[in-house]
CSV table of N, CA, C and O in Angstrom, one decimal:
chain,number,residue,atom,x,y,z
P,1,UNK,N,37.4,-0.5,-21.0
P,1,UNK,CA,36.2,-1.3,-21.4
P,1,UNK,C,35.2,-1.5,-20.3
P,1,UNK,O,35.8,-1.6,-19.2
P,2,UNK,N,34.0,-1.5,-20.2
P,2,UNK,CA,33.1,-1.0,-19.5
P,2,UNK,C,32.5,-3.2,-19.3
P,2,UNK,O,32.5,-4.2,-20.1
P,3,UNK,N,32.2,-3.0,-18.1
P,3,UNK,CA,31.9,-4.4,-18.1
P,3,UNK,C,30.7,-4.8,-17.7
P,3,UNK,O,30.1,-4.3,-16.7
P,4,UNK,N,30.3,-5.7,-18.3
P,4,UNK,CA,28.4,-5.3,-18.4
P,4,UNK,C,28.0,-7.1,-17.6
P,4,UNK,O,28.6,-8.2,-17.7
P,5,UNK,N,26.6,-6.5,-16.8
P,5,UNK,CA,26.4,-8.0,-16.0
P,5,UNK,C,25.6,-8.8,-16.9
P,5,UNK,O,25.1,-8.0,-17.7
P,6,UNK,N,25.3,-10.1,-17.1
P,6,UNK,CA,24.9,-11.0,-17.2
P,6,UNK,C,23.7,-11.0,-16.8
P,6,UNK,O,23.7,-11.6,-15.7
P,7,UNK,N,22.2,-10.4,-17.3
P,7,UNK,CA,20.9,-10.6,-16.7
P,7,UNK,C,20.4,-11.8,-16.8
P,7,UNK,O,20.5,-12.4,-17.9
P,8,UNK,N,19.9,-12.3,-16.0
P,8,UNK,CA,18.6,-13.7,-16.3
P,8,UNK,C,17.5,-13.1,-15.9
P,8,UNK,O,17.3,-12.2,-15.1
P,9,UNK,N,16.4,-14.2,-16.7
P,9,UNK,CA,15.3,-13.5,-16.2
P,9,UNK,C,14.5,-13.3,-17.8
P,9,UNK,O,14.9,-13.6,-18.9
P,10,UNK,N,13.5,-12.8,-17.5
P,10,UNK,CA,12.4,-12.4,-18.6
P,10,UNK,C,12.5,-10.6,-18.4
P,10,UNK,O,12.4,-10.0,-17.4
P,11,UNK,N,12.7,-10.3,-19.6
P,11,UNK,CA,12.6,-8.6,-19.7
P,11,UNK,C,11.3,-8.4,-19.9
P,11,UNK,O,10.5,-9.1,-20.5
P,12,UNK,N,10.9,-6.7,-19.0
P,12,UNK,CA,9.5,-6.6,-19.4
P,12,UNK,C,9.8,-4.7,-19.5
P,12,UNK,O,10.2,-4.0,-18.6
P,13,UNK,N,9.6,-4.4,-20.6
P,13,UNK,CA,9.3,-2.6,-20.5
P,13,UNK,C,8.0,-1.8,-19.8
P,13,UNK,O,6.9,-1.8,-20.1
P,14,UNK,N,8.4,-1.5,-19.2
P,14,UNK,CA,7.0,-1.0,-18.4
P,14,UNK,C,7.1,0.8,-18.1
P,14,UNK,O,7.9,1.5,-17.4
P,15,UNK,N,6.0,1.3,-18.9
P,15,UNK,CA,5.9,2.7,-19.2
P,15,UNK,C,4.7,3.1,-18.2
P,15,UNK,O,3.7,2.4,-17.9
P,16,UNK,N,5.0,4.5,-17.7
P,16,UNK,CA,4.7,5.1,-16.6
P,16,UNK,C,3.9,6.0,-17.3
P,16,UNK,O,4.4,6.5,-18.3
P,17,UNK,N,2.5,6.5,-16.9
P,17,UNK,CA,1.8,7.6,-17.8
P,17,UNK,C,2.3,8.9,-17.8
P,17,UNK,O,3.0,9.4,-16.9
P,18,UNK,N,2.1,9.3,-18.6
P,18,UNK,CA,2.9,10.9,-18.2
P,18,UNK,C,1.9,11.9,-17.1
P,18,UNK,O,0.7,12.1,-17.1
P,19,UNK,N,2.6,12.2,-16.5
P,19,UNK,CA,2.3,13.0,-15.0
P,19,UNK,C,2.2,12.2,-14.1
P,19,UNK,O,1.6,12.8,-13.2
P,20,UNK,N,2.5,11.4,-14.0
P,20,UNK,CA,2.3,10.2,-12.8
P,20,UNK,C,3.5,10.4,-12.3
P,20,UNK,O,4.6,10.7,-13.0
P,21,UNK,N,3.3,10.2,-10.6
P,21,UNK,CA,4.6,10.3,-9.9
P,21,UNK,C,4.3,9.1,-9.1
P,21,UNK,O,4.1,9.3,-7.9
P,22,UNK,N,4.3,7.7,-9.7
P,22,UNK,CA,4.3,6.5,-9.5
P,22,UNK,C,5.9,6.1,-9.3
P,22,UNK,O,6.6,5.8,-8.3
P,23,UNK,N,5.9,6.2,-10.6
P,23,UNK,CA,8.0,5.4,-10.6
P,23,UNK,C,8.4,6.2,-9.1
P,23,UNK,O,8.7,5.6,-8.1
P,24,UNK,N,8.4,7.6,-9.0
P,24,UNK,CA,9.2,8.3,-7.8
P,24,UNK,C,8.9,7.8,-6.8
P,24,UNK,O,9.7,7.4,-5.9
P,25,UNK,N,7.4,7.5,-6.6
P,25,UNK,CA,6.9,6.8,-5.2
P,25,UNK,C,7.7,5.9,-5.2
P,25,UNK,O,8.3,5.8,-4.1
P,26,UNK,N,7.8,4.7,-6.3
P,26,UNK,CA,8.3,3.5,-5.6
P,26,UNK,C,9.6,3.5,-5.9
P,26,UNK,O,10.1,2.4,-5.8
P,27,UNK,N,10.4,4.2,-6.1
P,27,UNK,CA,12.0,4.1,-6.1
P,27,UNK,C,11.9,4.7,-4.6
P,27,UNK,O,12.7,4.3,-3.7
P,28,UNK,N,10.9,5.8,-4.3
P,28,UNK,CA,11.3,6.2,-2.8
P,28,UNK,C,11.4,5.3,-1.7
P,28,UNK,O,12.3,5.3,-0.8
P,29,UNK,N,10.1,4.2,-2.0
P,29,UNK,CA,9.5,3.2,-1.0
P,29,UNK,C,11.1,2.4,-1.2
P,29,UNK,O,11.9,2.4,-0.2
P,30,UNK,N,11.3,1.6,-2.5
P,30,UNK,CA,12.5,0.7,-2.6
P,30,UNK,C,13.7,1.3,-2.1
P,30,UNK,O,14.5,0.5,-1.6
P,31,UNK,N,13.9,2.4,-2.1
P,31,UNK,CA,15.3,2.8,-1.4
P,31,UNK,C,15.1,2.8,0.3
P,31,UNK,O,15.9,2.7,1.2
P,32,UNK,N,13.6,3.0,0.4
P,32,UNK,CA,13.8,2.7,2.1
P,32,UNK,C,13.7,1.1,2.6
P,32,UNK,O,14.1,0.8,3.8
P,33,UNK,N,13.3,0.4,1.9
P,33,UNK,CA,13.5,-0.7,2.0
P,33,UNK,C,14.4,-1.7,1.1
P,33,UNK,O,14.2,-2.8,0.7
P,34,UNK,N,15.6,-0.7,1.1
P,34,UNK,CA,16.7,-1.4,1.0
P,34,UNK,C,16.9,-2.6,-0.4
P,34,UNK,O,17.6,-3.6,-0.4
P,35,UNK,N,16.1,-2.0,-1.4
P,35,UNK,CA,15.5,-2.5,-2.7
P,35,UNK,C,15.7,-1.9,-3.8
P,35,UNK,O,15.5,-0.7,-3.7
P,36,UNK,N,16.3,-2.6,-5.3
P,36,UNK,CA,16.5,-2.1,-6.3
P,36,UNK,C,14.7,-1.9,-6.9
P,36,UNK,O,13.7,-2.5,-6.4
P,37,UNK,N,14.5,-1.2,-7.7
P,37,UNK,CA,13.7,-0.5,-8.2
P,37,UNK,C,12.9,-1.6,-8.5
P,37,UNK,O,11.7,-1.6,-8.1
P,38,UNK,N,13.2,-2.3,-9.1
P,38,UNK,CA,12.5,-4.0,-9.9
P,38,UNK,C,12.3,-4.5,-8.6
P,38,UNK,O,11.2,-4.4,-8.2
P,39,UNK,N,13.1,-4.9,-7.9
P,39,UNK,CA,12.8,-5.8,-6.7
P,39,UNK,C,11.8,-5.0,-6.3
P,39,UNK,O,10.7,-5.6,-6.3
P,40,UNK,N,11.7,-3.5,-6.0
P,40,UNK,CA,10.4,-3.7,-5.2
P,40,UNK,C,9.1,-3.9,-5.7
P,40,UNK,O,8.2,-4.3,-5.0
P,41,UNK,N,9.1,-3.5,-6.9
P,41,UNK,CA,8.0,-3.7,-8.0
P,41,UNK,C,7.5,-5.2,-8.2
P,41,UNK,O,6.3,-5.5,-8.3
P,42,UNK,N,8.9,-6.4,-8.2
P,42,UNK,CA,8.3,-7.5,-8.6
P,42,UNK,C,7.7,-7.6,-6.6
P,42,UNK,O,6.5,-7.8,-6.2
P,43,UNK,N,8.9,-7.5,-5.7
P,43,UNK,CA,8.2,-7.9,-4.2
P,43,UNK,C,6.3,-7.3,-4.3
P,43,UNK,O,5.5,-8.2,-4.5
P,44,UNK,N,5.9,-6.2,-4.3
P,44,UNK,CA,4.9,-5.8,-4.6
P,44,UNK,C,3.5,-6.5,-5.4
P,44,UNK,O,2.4,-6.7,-5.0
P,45,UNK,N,3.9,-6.8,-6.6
P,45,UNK,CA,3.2,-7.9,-7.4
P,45,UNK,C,3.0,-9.5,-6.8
P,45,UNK,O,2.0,-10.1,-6.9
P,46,UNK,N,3.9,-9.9,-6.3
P,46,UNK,CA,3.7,-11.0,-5.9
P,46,UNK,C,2.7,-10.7,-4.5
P,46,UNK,O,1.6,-11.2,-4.3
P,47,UNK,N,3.3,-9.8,-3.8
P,47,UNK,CA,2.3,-9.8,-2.7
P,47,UNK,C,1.1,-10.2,-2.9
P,47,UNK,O,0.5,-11.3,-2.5
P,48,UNK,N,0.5,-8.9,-3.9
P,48,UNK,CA,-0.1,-8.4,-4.1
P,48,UNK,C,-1.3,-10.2,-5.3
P,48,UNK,O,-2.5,-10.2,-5.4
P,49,UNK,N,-0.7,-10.8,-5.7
P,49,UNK,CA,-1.1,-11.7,-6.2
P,49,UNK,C,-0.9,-12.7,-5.1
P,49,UNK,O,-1.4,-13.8,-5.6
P,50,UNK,N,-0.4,-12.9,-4.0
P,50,UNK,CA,-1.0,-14.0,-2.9
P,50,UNK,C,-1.9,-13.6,-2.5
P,50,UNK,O,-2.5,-14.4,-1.9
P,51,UNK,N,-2.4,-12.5,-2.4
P,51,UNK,CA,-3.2,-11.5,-1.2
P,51,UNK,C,-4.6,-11.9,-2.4
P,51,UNK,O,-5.6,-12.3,-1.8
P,52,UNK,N,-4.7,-11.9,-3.4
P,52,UNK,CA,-5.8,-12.1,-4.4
P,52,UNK,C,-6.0,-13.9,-4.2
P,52,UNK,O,-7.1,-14.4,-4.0
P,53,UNK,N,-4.9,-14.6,-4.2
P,53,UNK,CA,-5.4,-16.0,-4.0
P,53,UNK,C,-5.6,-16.3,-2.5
P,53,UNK,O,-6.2,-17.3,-2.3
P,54,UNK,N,-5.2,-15.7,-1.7
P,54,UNK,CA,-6.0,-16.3,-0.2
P,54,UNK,C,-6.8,-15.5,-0.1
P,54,UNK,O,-7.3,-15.7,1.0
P,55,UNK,N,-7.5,-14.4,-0.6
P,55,UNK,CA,-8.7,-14.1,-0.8
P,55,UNK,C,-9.8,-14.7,-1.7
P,55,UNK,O,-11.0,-14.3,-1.9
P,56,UNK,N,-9.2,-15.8,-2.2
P,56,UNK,CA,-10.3,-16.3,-3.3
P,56,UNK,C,-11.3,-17.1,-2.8
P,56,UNK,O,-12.5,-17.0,-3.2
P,57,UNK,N,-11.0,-17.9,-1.8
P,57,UNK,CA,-12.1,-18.6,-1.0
P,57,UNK,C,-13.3,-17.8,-0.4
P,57,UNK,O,-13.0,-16.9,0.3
P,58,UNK,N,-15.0,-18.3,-0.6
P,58,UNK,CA,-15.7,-17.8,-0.9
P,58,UNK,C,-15.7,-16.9,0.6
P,58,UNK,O,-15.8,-15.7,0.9
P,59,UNK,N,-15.6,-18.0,1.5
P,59,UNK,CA,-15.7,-17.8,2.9
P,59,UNK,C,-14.7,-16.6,3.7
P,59,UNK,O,-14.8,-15.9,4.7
P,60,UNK,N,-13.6,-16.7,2.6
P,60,UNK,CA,-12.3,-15.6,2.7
P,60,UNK,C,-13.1,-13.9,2.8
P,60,UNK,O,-13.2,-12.9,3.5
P,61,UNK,N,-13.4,-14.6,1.4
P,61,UNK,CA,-13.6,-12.4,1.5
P,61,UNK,C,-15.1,-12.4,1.8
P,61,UNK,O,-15.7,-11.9,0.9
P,62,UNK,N,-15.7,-12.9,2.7
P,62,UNK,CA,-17.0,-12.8,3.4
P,62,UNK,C,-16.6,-12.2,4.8
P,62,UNK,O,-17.2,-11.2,5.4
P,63,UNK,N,-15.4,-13.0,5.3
P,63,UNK,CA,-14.7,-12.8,6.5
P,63,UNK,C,-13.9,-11.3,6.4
P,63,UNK,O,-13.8,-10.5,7.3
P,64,UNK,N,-13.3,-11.2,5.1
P,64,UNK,CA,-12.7,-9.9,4.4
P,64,UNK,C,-13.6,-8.5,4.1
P,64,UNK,O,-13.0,-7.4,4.0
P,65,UNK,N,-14.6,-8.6,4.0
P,65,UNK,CA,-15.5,-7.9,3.8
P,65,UNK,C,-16.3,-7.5,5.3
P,65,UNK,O,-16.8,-6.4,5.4
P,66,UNK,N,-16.5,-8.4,6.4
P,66,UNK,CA,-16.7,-7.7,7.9
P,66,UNK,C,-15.7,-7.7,8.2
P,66,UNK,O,-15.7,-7.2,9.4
P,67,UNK,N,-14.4,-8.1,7.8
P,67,UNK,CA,-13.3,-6.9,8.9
P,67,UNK,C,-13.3,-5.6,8.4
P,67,UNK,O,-13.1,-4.7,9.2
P,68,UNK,N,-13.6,-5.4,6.9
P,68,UNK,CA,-13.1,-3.7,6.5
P,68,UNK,C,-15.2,-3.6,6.8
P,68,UNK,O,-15.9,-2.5,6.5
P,69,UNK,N,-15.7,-4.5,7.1
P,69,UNK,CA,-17.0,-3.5,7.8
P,69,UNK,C,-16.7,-3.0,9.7
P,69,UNK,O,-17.1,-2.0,10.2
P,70,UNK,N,-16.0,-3.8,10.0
P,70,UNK,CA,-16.0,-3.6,11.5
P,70,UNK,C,-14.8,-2.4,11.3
P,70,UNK,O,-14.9,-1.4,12.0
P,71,UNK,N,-13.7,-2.4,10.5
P,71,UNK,CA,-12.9,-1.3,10.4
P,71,UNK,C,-13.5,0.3,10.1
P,71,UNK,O,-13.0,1.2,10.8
P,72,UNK,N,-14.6,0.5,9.2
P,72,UNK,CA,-15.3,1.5,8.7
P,72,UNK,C,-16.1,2.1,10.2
P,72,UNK,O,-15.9,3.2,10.7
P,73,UNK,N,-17.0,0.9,10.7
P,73,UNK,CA,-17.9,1.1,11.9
P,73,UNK,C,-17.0,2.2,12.7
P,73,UNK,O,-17.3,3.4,13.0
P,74,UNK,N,-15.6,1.3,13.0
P,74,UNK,CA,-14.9,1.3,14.4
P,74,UNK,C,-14.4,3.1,13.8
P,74,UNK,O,-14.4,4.1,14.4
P,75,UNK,N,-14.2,2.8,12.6
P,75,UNK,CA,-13.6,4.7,12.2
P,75,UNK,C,-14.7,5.7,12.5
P,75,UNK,O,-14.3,6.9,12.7
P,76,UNK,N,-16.1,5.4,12.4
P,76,UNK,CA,-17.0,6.3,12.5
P,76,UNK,C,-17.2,6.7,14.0
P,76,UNK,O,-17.2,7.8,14.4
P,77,UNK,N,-17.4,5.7,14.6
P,77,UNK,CA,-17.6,5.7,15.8
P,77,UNK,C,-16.1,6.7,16.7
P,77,UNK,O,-16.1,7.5,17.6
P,78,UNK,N,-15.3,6.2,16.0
P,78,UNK,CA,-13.8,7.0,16.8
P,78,UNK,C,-14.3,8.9,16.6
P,78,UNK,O,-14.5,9.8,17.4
P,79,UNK,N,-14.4,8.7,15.0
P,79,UNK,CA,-14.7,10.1,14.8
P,79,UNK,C,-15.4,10.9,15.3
P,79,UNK,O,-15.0,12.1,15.5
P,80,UNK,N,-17.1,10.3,15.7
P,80,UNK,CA,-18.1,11.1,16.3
P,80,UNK,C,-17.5,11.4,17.9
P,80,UNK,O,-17.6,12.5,18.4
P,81,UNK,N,-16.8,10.2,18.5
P,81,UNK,CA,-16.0,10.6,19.7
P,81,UNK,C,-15.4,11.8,20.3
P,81,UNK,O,-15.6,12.5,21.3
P,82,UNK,N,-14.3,11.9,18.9
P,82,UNK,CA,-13.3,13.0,18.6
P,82,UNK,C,-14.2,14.1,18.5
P,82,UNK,O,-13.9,15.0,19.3
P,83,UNK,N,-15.3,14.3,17.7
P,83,UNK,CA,-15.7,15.6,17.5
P,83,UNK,C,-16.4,15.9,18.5
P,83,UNK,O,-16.6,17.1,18.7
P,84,UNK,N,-17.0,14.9,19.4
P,84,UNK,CA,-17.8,15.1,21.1
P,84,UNK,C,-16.7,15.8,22.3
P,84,UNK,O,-16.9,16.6,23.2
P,85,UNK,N,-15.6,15.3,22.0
P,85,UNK,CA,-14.5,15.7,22.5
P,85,UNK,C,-14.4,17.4,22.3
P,85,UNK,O,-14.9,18.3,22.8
P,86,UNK,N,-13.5,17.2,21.3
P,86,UNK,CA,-13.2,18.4,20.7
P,86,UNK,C,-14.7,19.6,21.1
P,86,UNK,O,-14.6,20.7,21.6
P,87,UNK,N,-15.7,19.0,20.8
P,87,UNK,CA,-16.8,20.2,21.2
P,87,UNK,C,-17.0,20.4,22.7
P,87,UNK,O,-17.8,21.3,23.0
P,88,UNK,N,-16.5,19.8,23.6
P,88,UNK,CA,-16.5,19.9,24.9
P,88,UNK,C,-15.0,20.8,25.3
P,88,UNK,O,-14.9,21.9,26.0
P,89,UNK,N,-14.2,20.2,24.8
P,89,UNK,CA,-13.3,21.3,25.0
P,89,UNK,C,-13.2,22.2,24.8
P,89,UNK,O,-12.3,22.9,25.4
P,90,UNK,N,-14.0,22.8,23.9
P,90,UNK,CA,-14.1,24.2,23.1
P,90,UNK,C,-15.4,24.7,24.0
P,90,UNK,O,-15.2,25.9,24.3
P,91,UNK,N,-16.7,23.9,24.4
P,91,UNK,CA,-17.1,24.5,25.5
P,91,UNK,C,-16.2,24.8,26.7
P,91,UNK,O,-16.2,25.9,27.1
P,92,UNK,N,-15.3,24.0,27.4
P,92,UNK,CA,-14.8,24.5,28.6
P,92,UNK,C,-13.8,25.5,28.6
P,92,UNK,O,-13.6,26.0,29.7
P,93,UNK,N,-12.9,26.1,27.1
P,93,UNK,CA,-12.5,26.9,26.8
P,93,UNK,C,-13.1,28.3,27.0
P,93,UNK,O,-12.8,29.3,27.6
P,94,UNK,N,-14.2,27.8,26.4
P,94,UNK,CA,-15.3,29.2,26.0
P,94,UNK,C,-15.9,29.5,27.5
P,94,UNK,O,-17.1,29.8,27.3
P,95,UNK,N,-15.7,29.5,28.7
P,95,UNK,CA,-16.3,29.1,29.8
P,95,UNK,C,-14.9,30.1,30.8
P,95,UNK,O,-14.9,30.2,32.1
C-alpha cells in the first residue's frame, strides 16, 4: 500500500505555454538552490511582491529609476572604453 502525505495549503494548477522552457528553467534554478519546484516558485513570487511594495513609495522608484539611469550611463560608458581599448590594441598589433 503506497502511502500518501497529507498536503496543507491552498492548491493552484498552473499551466505552462506550450514551447516555453520556463518549468525547466525553474526546476533547474530550484534544484540548485536546494528547492522543491513549488518552493521555488512560491520563494520567487513573494520576492518578487515585496520588491513591488518597497517600490511603491513615490520617492522609492524615483530613487529606482536613477540607479537603473546611473546603471545604463555606467554600461555605456564601460562599453565605448572597451571598444577604445580593443581599437588600440588592434592598432598596436597591426604595427
Amino acid at each position: 500500500m503506497s502511502e500518501t502525505r497529507k498536503r496543507e495549503g491552498q492548491q493552484l494548477l498552473l499551466r505552462f505555454a506550450d514551447g516555453s522552457n520556463l518549468k525547466d528553467r525553474l526546476q533547474e534554478v530550484a534544484k540548485l538552490n536546494n528547492r522543491t519546484l513549488t518552493q521555488e516558485i512560491l520563494f520567487r513570487l513573494e520576492s518578487s511582491l515585496e520588491a513591488d511594495v518597497n517600490a511603491d513609495a513615490p520617492a522609492d522608484r524615483a530613487e529606482l529609476g536613477l540607479v537603473t539611469f546611473h546603471k545604463i550611463k555606467a554600461s555605456r560608458a564601460f562599453a565605448q572604453r572597451l571598444d577604445a581599448l580593443e581599437a588600440r590594441v588592434s592598432a598596436l598589433e597591426g604595427k
